[in-house]
Coordinates of C-alpha atoms in Angstrom, one line a residue:
M271 CA 92.0 -19.2 57.8
T272 CA 88.8 -19.9 56.0
E273 CA 87.7 -18.4 52.7
T274 CA 85.6 -15.4 53.3
A275 CA 82.0 -15.5 52.0
S276 CA 80.9 -12.5 50.1
S277 CA 78.3 -11.8 52.9
D278 CA 81.0 -11.6 55.7
S279 CA 81.4 -8.1 57.0
C280 CA 84.0 -6.3 59.0
S281 CA 83.3 -6.2 62.7
I282 CA 84.5 -2.5 62.8
C283 CA 82.9 -0.8 59.8
T284 CA 80.3 -3.5 58.9
E285 CA 81.2 -3.3 55.2
P286 CA 81.8 -6.5 53.2
V287 CA 85.4 -7.9 53.4
E288 CA 87.2 -9.0 50.3
P289 CA 89.7 -11.9 50.3
H290 CA 92.7 -9.5 50.1
T291 CA 91.5 -7.5 53.1
E292 CA 90.5 -10.4 55.3
S293 CA 92.1 -10.5 58.7
Y294 CA 91.1 -12.0 62.1
C295 CA 91.9 -10.2 65.4
N296 CA 94.2 -12.3 67.6
A297 CA 92.5 -10.7 70.7
C298 CA 88.8 -11.1 70.0
G299 CA 88.7 -13.3 66.9
Q300 CA 86.5 -11.0 64.9
L301 CA 86.9 -10.4 61.2
F302 CA 88.2 -7.0 60.1
H303 CA 89.6 -5.2 57.1
L304 CA 93.4 -5.2 56.7
N305 CA 94.6 -4.5 53.2
Q306 CA 97.4 -7.0 52.5
R307 CA 98.0 -5.9 48.9
A308 CA 99.7 -2.7 47.8
D309 CA 98.4 -3.1 44.3
L310 CA 94.7 -3.3 45.2
P311 CA 92.6 -0.7 47.0
G312 CA 91.3 -1.6 50.5
R313 CA 90.8 -0.1 53.9
D314 CA 92.4 -0.9 57.2
C315 CA 90.3 -1.4 60.3
G316 CA 93.2 -2.6 62.4
T317 CA 96.9 -3.3 62.3
V318 CA 99.4 -6.1 62.1
S319 CA 102.7 -6.0 64.1
L320 CA 105.6 -8.3 64.9
S321 CA 105.6 -9.8 68.4
E322 CA 109.3 -9.9 69.4
T323 CA 108.4 -12.3 72.2
H324 CA 106.7 -14.9 70.0
L325 CA 108.4 -13.9 66.7
A326 CA 105.0 -13.9 65.0
L327 CA 102.6 -11.5 63.4
V328 CA 99.9 -10.2 65.7
F329 CA 96.7 -9.0 64.1
A330 CA 94.5 -6.5 66.0
C331 CA 91.3 -4.8 65.1
N332 CA 90.7 -1.1 66.0
A333 CA 88.2 -2.0 68.7
C334 CA 90.9 -4.1 70.6
L335 CA 93.6 -1.4 70.0
E336 CA 91.6 1.3 71.7
E337 CA 92.7 1.8 75.3
P338 CA 90.0 1.0 77.8
A339 CA 88.6 4.1 79.5
E340 CA 90.4 4.9 82.8
P341 CA 88.2 4.3 85.8
V342 CA 86.9 7.5 87.3
A343 CA 88.3 8.1 90.7
P344 CA 85.5 8.7 93.3
T345 CA 85.2 12.3 94.2
L346 CA 84.0 13.8 97.5
E347 CA 80.6 14.1 95.9
A348 CA 80.3 10.3 96.3
V349 CA 81.0 10.4 100.1
L350 CA 78.1 11.3 102.4
D351 CA 78.1 11.7 106.1
L352 CA 75.2 10.4 108.2
S353 CA 73.0 13.5 107.9
E354 CA 73.6 13.8 104.1
A355 CA 72.8 10.1 103.6
A356 CA 69.7 10.4 105.7
L357 CA 68.5 13.4 103.6
A358 CA 69.3 11.6 100.4
T359 CA 67.4 8.4 101.4
G360 CA 64.5 9.9 103.3
L361 CA 65.5 7.6 106.2
S362 CA 66.1 8.9 109.7
E363 CA 69.7 9.1 110.9
G364 CA 68.8 6.5 113.5
E365 CA 67.5 4.0 110.8
L366 CA 70.5 4.6 108.7
A367 CA 72.9 4.1 111.6
E368 CA 71.1 0.9 112.5
A369 CA 71.4 -0.4 108.9
A370 CA 75.1 0.4 109.0
A371 CA 75.5 -1.5 112.4
A372 CA 73.6 -4.4 110.9
G373 CA 75.9 -4.6 107.9
Q374 CA 73.1 -3.7 105.5
V375 CA 75.1 -0.7 104.0
S376 CA 78.8 -0.3 103.7
H377 CA 80.2 2.5 105.7
R378 CA 83.3 3.9 107.5
R379 CA 83.5 5.4 110.9
T380 CA 86.1 8.2 111.3
A381 CA 88.4 8.6 114.2
G382 CA 86.0 11.2 115.5
G383 CA 83.1 8.7 115.4
S384 CA 81.3 10.1 112.3
L385 CA 79.7 7.6 109.9
L386 CA 80.6 8.0 106.2
F387 CA 78.8 6.3 103.4
D388 CA 79.4 5.8 99.7
R389 CA 76.6 7.3 97.6
Q390 CA 76.3 4.1 95.6
A391 CA 76.0 2.0 98.7
V392 CA 73.2 4.2 100.1
E393 CA 71.4 3.9 96.7
E394 CA 71.8 0.2 96.8
L395 CA 70.3 0.1 100.3
L396 CA 67.2 1.9 99.0
R397 CA 66.9 -0.5 96.0
T398 CA 67.1 -3.6 98.4
R399 CA 64.5 -2.0 100.7
G400 CA 62.3 -1.3 97.7
T401 CA 62.0 2.4 98.3
A402 CA 64.0 3.7 95.4

């Protein structure tokens, strides 16, 4: 580890880091506060733990410790049938069906023959056509 310059700041709280609180995240490599002395005041913007696999200390900043947001599952609001997609785009049902047949917009055909579209795919079709 290199000696921290007085101008170096924590990647989490952006406050200056003192030598006794200097730590680097093993995940992202950023500098963060981790007080390594019980006799001196200092803040903790991360943790250190023991990796039983590697038998080593693992330093992690609070940004890397946060769980990534769970992806939102698409809801039925994101699924449009042919007439709904046509209303949303301003295209005729025939134009939209032709675009689907030509592979210009992703779609599914149900067992009953209905066309279903993802709202994002329909919006992307509009952007590529320049009408959105």
